[in-house]
């Protein structure tokens, strides 16, 4: 394969420098290997030959075998066309070309036998085919079996490069590459009974049978996932071997006093288990890197706090970073009210912290008198220096870029333990691929007494009924959120909807106070509006998704989401999580236009049928693909899987992971001769691949 990587595509027969440049720009195809790894997205069946007399209604692309009995140019100017009369002895049909007339006329001759391939259409009661592919029966490219159809771009099509052309080039490349070196060690191929690379490449483009196609796909998916796993595992093994972390053997005064005097409620079983897992990690002397997943409302904050207290008990400081100012402020208020009474110094640092307060924070951090710092990304500024930072909590991690996170653990000689918390459950296969070296803890239990949120799908013409129901809730003293989409590309229009919605709500609910938050507001104004809602001075909060993560107002019982179809499922789940935090029944109403597509309705119906965040995340992944999943964009992995699909290939991910583990167990440095393939492949891939050291 290495040689194919270095073979420039411009040398392939029929391509040349100009088309090579086009292929490189449009499809990223630069070498023979790139071309061979440009896989079809579907296949045409060229295994059977139809007869004209059997043609019927809606047929797909089919092939016929016969002769042209006449070829004439008809029409003038823009309407000029070449019309051939084609017969196979069972009937005749018209074959029409509108372009490249001269060239076609010269290439195909009446009387000779051809195989034509295209979509038959009934036109004026007569069968016809427009721009079919034409082959002589003996032609080598008149491939039998299934034939690949390739993803293309409009520009390529306009330049006359179609799927057929790509197929031909692939066949030429295969024929011109007698040696396709295997990219997997023999032992793995034999043990897993995988198809060889050469056979797989032949069969992925031009499958000789369906079974062979499946075997080829399995092999190529495995290869792709295996190298990802090998990279992740190699990196995490190396890191585990090198990185020493703080050892926190003690549970001391802070933890114990808090536990006996300040605990607001009994921990759930899941919270206890997770705290144990984290404690065990922190006692090993290795740096902890742990992902804490727990559905919205599962009580991650308390877990984080208890772990921070362990860090304090062992003589270090702790820091909690949240993605928004609102959230950071809320964490600060909750946490400081719980721990200030037992003599713990907590401070809040955000973009709007005043210089005077900021100076105090800086000096207390460096002299060690500040125990817990809570804040937004302001905490990763270079001038924020700790005396001894031992534990970092990152809330709602998907909002932070990898680089931002990395800056936090550069603040110490010893890398602090890191706990990353998320309420967006990441499906297992995805977690294994993105966060291969993170340990994962899951809070899979909600605090007692919660009632699942009732979710309803309602259309714009039900709005009055929805408002009536909302009125009832308000009358009972409850509060409500009304959320509008706000997307950057559409910002102006969206803001207008939001403002109009706000006015309408104020008109409709004159007896109540309505407040208003969106991401474009000044932080101080935002905070003021949020405060009005949190203290029940306002009963309705009209907002964009700035309230999506973390905000906690247990008295709110209704969440209305406008234009729900414009949100992703995981996002809807997050939003819904803002209600149902108290003991009362809560409601989430998804509003859409009457005329939504069937798929859209099905998608939204997942929300109305389950409150299980994992089910929703899996469905989201299946429907949108991993590229769109929150978290993957910033994860640092360019999600350019060619053939494997993380949503559906979970088993192959597992297989690849096991094989990678096994390989590294036996040969950690990949020094054995049989693994030389792996070494050189990794080297070749290195230039393209992600910097694995930055993923955590
Ligand atoms: P999330 O996991 O979404 O961040 P929070 O930490 O905000 O959830 O907790 C949600 C709510 O549940 C908070 O009001 C919190 O005080 C409460 N809570 C957390 N743990 C428990 C518990 N063990 N029992 C009862 N309520 C709890
Ligand atoms: Mg939270």
XYZ file of C-alpha atoms and ligand atoms in Angstrom:
724
model
C 0.000 0.000 0.000
C 2.881 2.352 0.727
C 3.851 2.469 -2.888
C 0.310 3.272 -3.918
C 0.327 6.177 -1.502
C 3.265 7.680 -3.320
C 1.935 7.098 -6.798
C 0.489 10.369 -8.026
C -2.941 9.971 -9.557
C -1.959 12.106 -12.537
C 0.050 9.192 -13.914
C -3.001 6.951 -14.131
C -4.034 6.274 -17.703
C -6.765 8.689 -18.727
C -6.299 11.194 -15.913
C -3.391 13.552 -16.520
C -2.410 16.667 -14.577
C -5.557 18.709 -15.115
C -8.038 16.120 -13.998
C -5.706 15.067 -11.216
C -5.855 18.569 -9.838
C -9.633 18.517 -10.049
C -9.865 15.169 -8.278
C -7.537 16.388 -5.562
C -9.527 19.545 -4.973
C -12.969 18.017 -5.222
C -12.572 14.625 -3.617
C -9.183 14.721 -1.944
C -7.947 12.040 -4.326
C -4.244 12.572 -4.891
C -2.682 9.139 -5.028
C -3.573 5.692 -6.329
C -4.385 4.740 -2.791
C -6.795 7.658 -2.364
C -8.619 6.527 -5.476
C -8.852 2.924 -4.332
C -10.127 4.087 -0.944
C -12.804 6.267 -2.498
C -15.556 3.780 -1.842
C -18.909 3.526 -3.599
C -21.961 4.616 -1.691
C -24.234 2.259 -3.605
C -24.187 -0.301 -6.377
C -25.805 -0.892 -9.700
C -26.784 -4.382 -10.564
C -25.216 -5.332 -13.862
C -25.696 -9.019 -13.399
C -28.796 -9.497 -15.509
C -29.716 -8.503 -19.021
C -33.279 -7.384 -19.640
C -35.320 -7.609 -22.829
C -37.121 -4.702 -24.472
C -40.407 -6.583 -24.493
C -40.191 -7.030 -20.710
C -39.696 -3.363 -19.914
C -42.267 -1.990 -17.555
C -43.209 1.045 -15.470
C -40.724 2.237 -12.893
C -37.579 0.259 -13.636
C -34.204 1.152 -12.114
C -31.063 1.352 -14.238
C -30.921 -1.828 -16.271
C -28.921 -3.278 -19.124
C -29.985 -4.510 -22.518
C -28.000 -6.292 -25.232
C -28.603 -5.604 -28.920
C -27.760 -3.465 -31.964
C -28.435 0.006 -33.277
C -30.335 -0.212 -36.555
C -30.217 3.535 -37.231
C -28.514 6.654 -35.900
C -29.667 10.126 -36.935
C -29.031 13.659 -35.841
C -32.313 15.488 -35.316
C -33.302 19.059 -34.452
C -31.221 22.219 -34.606
C -29.218 24.534 -32.392
C -29.771 23.931 -28.710
C -32.247 21.192 -29.560
C -29.841 19.110 -31.614
C -29.844 15.490 -30.526
C -28.580 12.143 -31.703
C -31.255 9.469 -31.871
C -30.402 5.799 -32.198
C -32.903 3.035 -32.780
C -31.937 0.054 -30.673
C -33.275 -3.468 -30.944
C -32.634 -6.746 -29.188
C -34.987 -8.808 -31.337
C -37.847 -8.600 -28.848
C -38.694 -4.954 -29.559
C -37.139 -1.561 -30.314
C -36.388 1.495 -28.262
C -34.965 4.959 -28.839
C -31.644 5.967 -27.414
C -31.053 9.705 -27.213
C -27.953 11.829 -26.678
C -27.956 15.586 -26.256
C -24.253 16.129 -25.685
C -20.990 14.939 -27.218
C -22.959 14.022 -30.334
C -20.086 13.979 -32.797
C -17.910 11.854 -30.598
C -20.659 9.324 -29.890
C -21.656 9.085 -33.494
C -18.085 8.193 -34.379
C -17.696 5.607 -31.635
C -20.808 3.489 -32.041
C -21.729 1.797 -35.267
C -24.977 0.379 -36.528
C -24.918 -3.380 -36.856
C -22.441 -4.049 -34.011
C -23.530 -5.655 -30.789
C -23.540 -3.462 -27.656
C -24.633 -3.593 -24.086
C -26.458 -0.420 -23.115
C -27.071 0.518 -19.536
C -29.460 3.185 -18.268
C -32.920 3.991 -17.065
C -35.726 3.129 -19.502
C -38.469 5.724 -19.788
C -41.770 5.676 -21.571
C -41.950 8.708 -23.834
C -44.835 9.231 -26.258
C -45.762 5.600 -25.714
C -42.341 4.455 -26.774
C -39.455 3.207 -24.677
C -36.404 5.380 -24.662
C -33.156 5.791 -22.800
C -31.207 9.031 -22.445
C -27.408 9.005 -22.367
C -26.990 5.345 -21.514
C -23.594 3.812 -20.980
C -22.596 1.792 -24.004
C -20.116 -1.086 -23.998
C -19.107 -3.754 -26.410
C -19.813 -7.150 -24.857
C -16.096 -7.894 -24.859
C -15.026 -4.625 -23.313
C -13.154 -5.151 -20.074
C -14.934 -2.343 -18.287
C -18.348 -3.800 -19.003
C -18.050 -5.169 -15.554
C -20.246 -7.963 -14.398
C -21.757 -8.239 -10.973
C -22.469 -5.177 -8.872
C -20.826 -1.975 -9.913
C -19.920 0.844 -7.593
C -21.571 4.253 -7.780
C -19.481 7.012 -6.243
C -20.099 10.183 -4.320
C -19.299 13.103 -6.612
C -19.472 16.847 -6.673
C -21.377 19.107 -9.014
C -18.131 20.578 -10.342
C -16.902 17.135 -11.334
C -20.139 16.306 -13.088
C -19.945 19.544 -15.034
C -16.471 18.549 -16.155
C -17.857 15.272 -17.495
C -16.463 13.163 -14.661
C -19.242 10.828 -13.584
C -19.485 7.781 -11.361
C -18.860 5.643 -14.408
C -15.598 7.439 -15.095
C -14.433 6.943 -11.526
C -15.297 3.272 -11.758
C -13.209 2.928 -14.904
C -10.242 4.662 -13.309
C -10.507 2.467 -10.237
C -10.435 -0.606 -12.463
C -7.405 0.777 -14.289
C -5.677 1.506 -10.986
C -6.374 -2.003 -9.734
C -5.057 -3.520 -12.943
C -1.979 -1.302 -12.822
C -1.231 -2.209 -9.205
C -0.274 -5.865 -9.255
C 1.117 -5.552 -5.738
C -1.336 -4.312 -3.186
C 0.530 -4.898 0.024
C -1.447 -6.122 2.939
C -2.012 -3.550 5.716
C -2.929 -5.950 8.508
C -0.688 -8.574 10.119
C -1.248 -12.136 8.929
C -2.113 -13.317 12.407
C -5.075 -10.951 12.662
C -6.311 -11.749 9.178
C -6.175 -15.449 9.895
C -7.673 -15.288 13.344
C -10.604 -13.122 12.296
C -10.888 -14.773 8.871
C -10.731 -11.434 7.105
C -10.584 -10.983 3.353
C -7.189 -9.907 2.000
C -6.740 -6.247 1.155
C -6.424 -6.889 -2.547
C -9.574 -8.951 -2.751
C -11.420 -6.484 -0.569
C -10.534 -3.567 -2.809
C -11.621 -5.476 -5.884
C -14.889 -6.461 -4.281
C -15.735 -3.138 -2.720
C -15.708 -1.512 -6.142
C -16.990 -4.341 -8.266
C -18.496 -7.007 -6.017
C -18.642 -10.423 -7.606
C -21.411 -11.396 -5.228
C -23.246 -9.992 -2.304
C -21.353 -12.259 0.105
C -18.042 -11.016 -1.193
C -19.209 -7.448 -0.867
C -20.108 -8.004 2.778
C -16.758 -9.639 3.468
C -14.952 -6.766 1.781
C -16.864 -4.186 3.770
C -16.155 -5.959 7.036
C -12.471 -6.117 6.304
C -12.187 -2.448 5.291
C -14.252 -1.221 8.234
C -12.179 -3.313 10.574
C -8.966 -1.924 9.165
C -10.157 1.631 9.566
C -11.313 1.164 13.140
C -8.364 -0.973 14.092
C -5.865 1.759 13.308
C -7.866 4.280 15.286
C -7.926 1.932 18.243
C -4.261 1.122 17.890
C -3.460 4.817 18.037
C -5.642 5.456 21.048
C -4.413 2.438 22.944
C -0.790 3.181 22.223
C -1.168 6.711 23.399
C -3.047 5.874 26.555
C -0.625 3.088 27.502
C 2.271 5.435 27.082
C 0.568 8.114 29.080
C -0.377 5.765 31.870
C 3.194 4.638 32.079
C 4.589 8.146 32.238
C 2.121 10.380 33.948
C 2.326 10.471 37.662
C -0.437 12.303 39.382
C -1.295 13.404 42.868
C -1.914 10.674 45.392
C -4.898 11.517 47.547
C -4.938 8.861 50.245
C -6.796 10.865 52.884
C -10.400 11.553 53.630
C -10.093 14.365 56.106
C -11.744 17.140 57.948
C -13.327 19.016 55.072
C -14.991 15.980 53.630
C -16.086 14.579 56.971
C -17.436 17.834 58.356
C -19.352 18.479 55.180
C -20.707 14.978 55.104
C -21.938 15.072 58.661
C -23.129 18.677 58.833
C -23.904 20.078 55.414
C -25.149 17.259 53.220
C -28.526 18.444 51.965
C -29.750 14.924 51.252
C -28.799 11.279 51.190
C -26.666 10.356 48.191
C -28.226 8.044 45.662
C -26.651 4.632 45.205
C -25.249 5.685 41.856
C -23.685 8.826 43.310
C -22.007 6.753 46.031
C -20.664 4.252 43.525
C -19.246 6.955 41.289
C -17.559 8.741 44.188
C -15.932 5.428 45.104
C -14.658 4.981 41.562
C -13.190 8.463 41.529
C -11.610 8.023 44.943
C -10.005 4.793 43.886
C -8.500 6.533 40.849
C -7.165 9.383 42.920
C -5.430 7.022 45.280
C -3.278 5.268 42.707
C -0.683 7.954 42.061
C -1.594 7.983 38.380
C -3.259 11.026 36.945
C -6.999 10.528 36.693
C -8.853 11.366 33.530
C -12.446 10.452 34.019
C -15.653 11.171 32.186
C -18.695 11.401 34.415
C -21.888 10.834 32.503
C -25.184 11.387 34.170
C -28.491 12.397 32.773
C -29.736 15.899 33.438
C -30.757 16.231 37.054
C -28.895 13.133 38.198
C -26.853 15.131 40.711
C -23.394 15.449 39.226
C -22.653 18.700 41.025
C -22.752 17.115 44.449
C -20.436 14.329 43.298
C -18.004 16.901 41.961
C -18.119 18.842 45.200
C -17.412 15.817 47.375
C -14.425 14.938 45.204
C -13.144 18.496 45.387
C -13.298 18.222 49.177
C -11.078 15.147 49.023
C -8.583 17.204 47.026
C -8.672 19.906 49.714
C -8.188 17.295 52.414
C -4.990 16.304 50.682
C -3.590 19.796 50.674
C -4.417 20.916 47.150
C -6.780 23.381 45.515
C -9.694 22.611 43.214
C -11.203 24.352 40.236
C -14.560 23.970 38.506
C -15.019 25.301 35.011
C -18.463 25.767 33.432
C -19.284 26.776 29.864
C -21.492 29.792 30.551
C -21.544 32.622 33.009
C -25.044 31.721 34.127
C -23.999 28.214 34.911
C -20.776 29.197 36.645
C -22.685 31.649 38.800
C -25.233 29.058 39.716
C -22.560 26.545 40.664
C -20.840 29.194 42.716
C -23.991 30.039 44.601
C -24.930 26.415 45.310
C -21.457 25.370 46.321
C -20.455 28.370 48.353
C -23.689 28.284 50.319
C -22.969 24.677 51.227
C -19.270 24.923 52.101
C -18.710 28.486 53.272
C -20.164 27.636 56.695
C -17.416 25.086 57.255
C -14.649 27.530 56.480
C -13.916 26.788 52.848
C -12.988 29.758 50.699
C -14.793 29.663 47.324
C -14.590 32.376 44.681
C -16.152 33.049 41.301
C -14.113 34.197 38.326
C -15.789 35.117 35.048
C -15.333 37.626 32.268
C -17.291 40.173 34.243
C -15.411 39.862 37.521
C -14.141 43.317 38.470
C -10.459 44.088 38.608
C -10.410 44.531 42.368
C -12.030 41.149 43.019
C -9.830 39.625 40.347
C -6.685 40.854 42.110
C -7.858 39.324 45.360
C -8.525 36.023 43.602
C -5.098 36.008 41.973
C -3.273 36.617 45.204
C -5.358 34.135 47.208
C -4.818 31.501 44.550
C -1.062 31.887 44.684
C -0.799 32.028 48.473
C -3.108 29.036 48.771
C -5.831 30.654 50.874
C -8.394 30.220 48.105
C -9.593 26.617 48.165
C -12.052 26.329 45.322
C -12.173 28.487 42.201
C -15.326 28.353 40.114
C -15.612 30.093 36.785
C -15.981 30.225 33.061
C -13.093 29.953 30.621
C -11.720 32.998 32.448
C -10.045 30.473 34.777
C -7.719 29.294 32.030
C -6.244 32.722 31.363
C -2.480 32.654 31.700
C -2.407 35.033 34.634
C -4.506 32.695 36.738
C -1.914 30.743 38.709
C -2.548 28.297 41.496
C -0.364 27.430 44.435
C -1.139 23.776 44.037
C -4.019 22.742 41.802
C -4.910 19.130 42.448
C -8.347 18.600 40.991
C -10.165 20.046 38.010
C -13.829 19.602 37.237
C -15.125 20.509 33.815
C -18.875 20.737 33.586
C -20.749 20.058 30.358
C -17.519 19.294 28.602
C -18.804 19.384 25.061
C -18.830 23.151 25.168
C -15.098 23.343 25.559
C -12.545 22.812 22.875
C -9.793 20.327 23.439
C -7.123 22.996 23.463
C -8.951 24.983 26.110
C -9.145 21.987 28.358
C -5.516 21.153 27.879
C -4.548 24.599 29.119
C -6.048 23.863 32.493
C -3.784 21.005 33.242
C -0.721 22.872 32.237
C -1.122 24.989 35.317
C 0.828 22.653 37.544
C 4.057 20.717 37.610
C 2.029 17.697 38.560
C -0.943 17.337 36.267
C -4.157 17.648 38.285
C -6.787 14.959 38.295
C -9.487 15.770 35.791
C -13.163 15.005 36.026
C -15.146 15.862 32.936
C -18.902 15.923 33.451
C -21.519 15.665 30.789
C -25.260 15.254 30.616
C -25.119 14.488 26.937
C -24.713 10.766 27.056
C -22.213 9.622 24.533
C -23.054 6.267 23.011
C -20.560 3.606 23.886
C -19.093 3.086 20.435
C -18.537 6.779 20.059
C -17.067 7.147 23.536
C -14.677 4.304 22.785
C -13.525 6.052 19.659
C -13.318 9.613 20.857
C -12.422 9.080 24.448
C -10.610 5.803 24.119
C -8.326 6.544 27.020
C -10.814 8.092 29.400
C -12.315 6.080 32.181
C -16.045 6.458 32.313
C -18.359 6.646 35.308
C -22.083 6.695 34.920
C -24.787 7.985 37.254
C -27.697 5.915 36.082
C -30.196 6.782 38.754
C -32.160 9.937 39.448
C -32.684 11.236 42.982
C -35.865 9.801 44.482
C -39.237 11.422 43.957
C -38.739 12.672 40.432
C -41.619 12.229 38.019
C -40.737 11.784 34.356
C -41.520 14.885 32.317
C -44.619 14.512 30.135
C -43.621 15.448 26.603
C -46.099 16.484 23.932
C -45.822 17.401 20.283
C -48.089 20.305 19.367
C -48.577 22.324 16.201
C -48.825 26.038 15.720
C -52.579 25.807 15.343
C -52.827 24.317 18.852
C -51.071 27.326 20.315
C -54.064 28.686 22.166
C -54.691 25.370 23.885
C -51.031 25.191 24.827
C -51.168 28.672 26.330
C -54.285 27.745 28.252
C -52.541 24.764 29.792
C -49.567 26.977 30.589
C -51.926 29.452 32.250
C -53.120 26.713 34.587
C -49.590 25.865 35.646
C -48.792 29.507 36.290
C -51.912 29.859 38.371
C -50.665 27.037 40.575
C -47.581 29.107 41.268
C -45.264 27.313 38.823
C -42.820 28.880 36.390
C -42.141 28.231 32.728
C -39.445 28.411 30.094
C -40.189 29.291 26.488
C -37.265 28.591 24.199
C -36.562 29.833 20.690
C -33.867 28.611 18.334
C -31.019 30.969 17.671
C -28.594 29.858 15.078
C -25.724 31.929 13.888
C -26.449 31.724 10.168
C -29.947 32.864 10.825
C -29.241 35.226 13.624
C -31.210 38.297 12.548
C -34.337 36.406 11.652
C -34.184 34.300 14.783
C -33.753 37.292 17.043
C -36.814 38.810 15.429
C -38.852 35.660 16.187
C -37.593 35.728 19.727
C -38.571 39.361 20.192
C -41.981 38.860 18.626
C -42.527 35.786 20.770
C -41.575 37.753 23.837
C -44.082 40.479 23.009
C -46.815 37.941 22.361
C -46.185 36.141 25.630
C -46.293 39.429 27.506
C -49.604 40.263 25.838
C -51.063 36.851 26.610
C -49.908 36.585 30.209
C -50.370 40.091 31.526
C -50.766 38.949 35.112
C -47.258 37.584 35.200
C -43.812 38.975 34.820
C -41.884 37.782 31.796
C -38.103 37.989 31.533
C -35.876 37.510 28.574
C -32.394 36.092 27.949
C -30.288 35.536 24.872
C -26.656 35.009 24.123
C -26.115 38.435 22.596
C -26.938 40.252 25.817
C -24.353 41.808 28.083
C -23.452 39.392 30.891
C -24.701 41.726 33.599
C -28.083 42.061 31.913
C -28.300 38.333 31.357
C -27.525 37.673 34.953
C -30.108 40.147 36.114
C -32.811 38.504 33.992
C -31.829 35.033 35.174
C -31.881 36.213 38.734
C -35.444 37.477 38.262
C -36.472 34.023 37.137
C -34.463 32.076 39.718
C -36.034 34.115 42.527
C -39.534 33.822 41.051
C -39.815 37.561 40.532
C -40.490 36.572 36.943
C -42.639 33.557 36.177
C -41.872 33.104 32.509
C -38.424 33.060 30.965
C -38.265 33.581 27.227
C -34.844 32.470 26.073
C -32.546 30.974 23.494
C -30.513 27.899 24.244
C -28.234 29.765 26.643
C -30.341 28.091 29.299
C -29.675 24.697 27.800
C -27.094 23.440 30.210
C -27.242 23.126 33.911
C -29.636 25.864 34.963
C -31.551 24.740 38.013
C -34.920 26.258 38.956
C -36.920 23.441 40.573
C -40.160 25.463 40.634
C -40.268 25.588 36.836
C -42.688 22.954 35.563
C -43.251 23.805 31.904
C -40.832 23.972 29.014
C -42.188 25.117 25.661
C -39.792 24.735 22.757
C -40.634 26.717 19.646
C -39.548 25.386 16.234
C -38.571 22.196 17.963
C -37.711 20.644 14.600
C -34.677 22.872 14.391
C -33.044 21.379 17.452
C -31.052 18.185 17.686
C -32.457 15.439 19.895
C -29.692 15.718 22.441
C -30.285 19.425 22.648
C -34.013 18.900 23.168
C -33.209 16.420 25.878
C -30.979 18.963 27.596
C -33.661 21.597 27.397
C -36.275 19.255 28.738
C -33.977 18.548 31.655
C -34.539 22.089 32.916
C -37.963 21.006 34.162
C -38.951 18.032 36.262
C -36.473 19.029 38.948
C -39.051 19.403 41.686
C -41.551 16.908 43.013
C -44.437 18.075 40.784
C -45.471 16.787 37.392
C -43.720 18.739 34.649
C -44.402 19.236 30.962
C -42.328 19.728 27.873
C -44.189 20.942 24.784
C -42.492 20.675 21.409
C -44.026 23.196 19.038
C -43.679 22.887 15.264
C -45.385 23.942 12.070
C -48.264 21.737 10.944
C -46.404 20.777 7.811
C -43.376 18.909 9.029
C -41.893 16.017 7.131
C -42.500 12.462 8.185
C -38.878 11.994 9.282
C -39.039 15.134 11.363
C -42.153 13.924 13.090
C -40.571 10.533 13.752
C -37.542 12.224 15.194
C -39.624 14.353 17.538
C -41.694 11.364 18.518
C -38.587 9.803 20.023
C -38.697 12.673 22.487
C -42.322 12.094 23.328
C -41.808 8.375 23.793
C -38.772 8.243 26.075
C -36.920 10.246 28.706
C -33.875 7.984 28.628
C -30.923 10.110 27.585
C -28.974 7.125 26.276
C -31.782 5.978 24.006
C -32.051 9.523 22.698
C -28.327 9.856 22.126
C -28.206 6.551 20.234
C -31.111 7.629 18.064
C -29.496 10.990 17.465
C -26.290 9.320 16.425
C -28.095 6.976 14.042
C -30.017 9.781 12.444
C -27.456 12.509 12.242
C -24.227 10.594 12.084
C -21.307 11.165 14.397
C -20.066 14.211 12.538
C -22.928 16.221 13.893
C -22.918 14.888 17.397
C -22.132 17.487 19.941
C -18.734 16.776 21.269
C -17.297 15.219 18.184
C -16.735 18.516 16.447
C -14.378 19.675 19.125
C -13.064 16.307 20.076
C -10.064 16.796 17.854
C -10.834 13.812 15.663
C -11.575 14.863 12.173
C -14.391 12.488 11.619
C -13.332 11.331 8.260
C -14.158 7.705 8.515
C -14.369 6.381 4.981
C -16.451 3.324 5.502
C -17.058 2.471 9.133
C -20.127 3.951 10.772
C -19.920 4.462 14.503
C -23.672 4.372 14.834
C -24.093 0.947 13.346
C -20.709 -0.738 13.551
C -20.460 -1.043 17.309
C -19.491 -4.695 17.089
C -16.653 -4.006 14.723
C -15.439 -1.199 16.997
C -15.295 -3.745 19.799
C -13.536 -6.280 17.602
C -10.990 -3.674 16.548
C -10.432 -2.573 20.094
C -9.842 -6.108 21.306
C -7.456 -6.789 18.459
C -5.526 -3.580 19.161
C -5.326 -4.414 22.865
C -4.178 -7.915 22.126
C -1.527 -6.734 19.694
C -0.109 -4.229 22.178
C -0.218 -6.724 25.056
C 2.018 -9.036 23.078
C 4.195 -6.397 21.473
C 3.920 -2.985 23.163
C 6.482 -1.327 20.918
C 5.331 -3.105 17.757
C 8.871 -4.348 17.379
C 8.139 -7.886 16.183
C 8.725 -8.526 12.483
C 5.117 -9.529 11.923
C 4.053 -6.113 13.191
C 6.303 -4.157 10.874
C 3.235 -3.609 8.724
C 1.578 -1.813 11.603
C 4.598 0.340 12.237
C 4.845 1.528 8.694
C 1.096 2.039 8.339
C 1.006 4.139 11.511
C 3.911 6.148 10.222
C 2.159 6.725 6.918
C -1.057 7.698 8.622
C 0.651 9.950 11.140
C 0.900 12.883 8.782
C -2.850 12.897 8.308
C -4.119 11.821 11.646
C -5.070 13.584 14.807
C -2.752 14.556 17.586
C -3.893 11.898 19.998
C -2.037 13.412 22.891
C -4.508 16.251 22.962
C -7.596 14.182 23.350
C -8.805 13.710 26.853
P -26.934 17.588 36.991
O -26.429 16.203 37.058
O -27.889 17.782 35.858
O -25.843 18.615 37.013
P -27.561 18.721 39.513
O -26.267 18.426 40.132
O -27.836 20.115 39.103
O -27.814 17.762 38.289
O -28.705 18.200 40.473
C -30.046 18.325 40.135
C -30.888 18.579 41.349
O -30.946 17.390 42.141
C -30.315 19.643 42.256
O -31.382 20.449 42.693
C -29.686 18.885 43.379
O -29.689 19.631 44.569
C -30.578 17.667 43.489
N -29.916 16.478 44.008
C -28.657 16.041 43.742
N -28.384 14.897 44.387
C -29.506 14.574 45.068
C -29.866 13.496 45.939
N -29.007 12.512 46.212
N -31.098 13.485 46.449
C -31.979 14.470 46.164
N -31.709 15.523 45.370
C -30.494 15.579 44.832
Mg -25.131 20.190 35.973
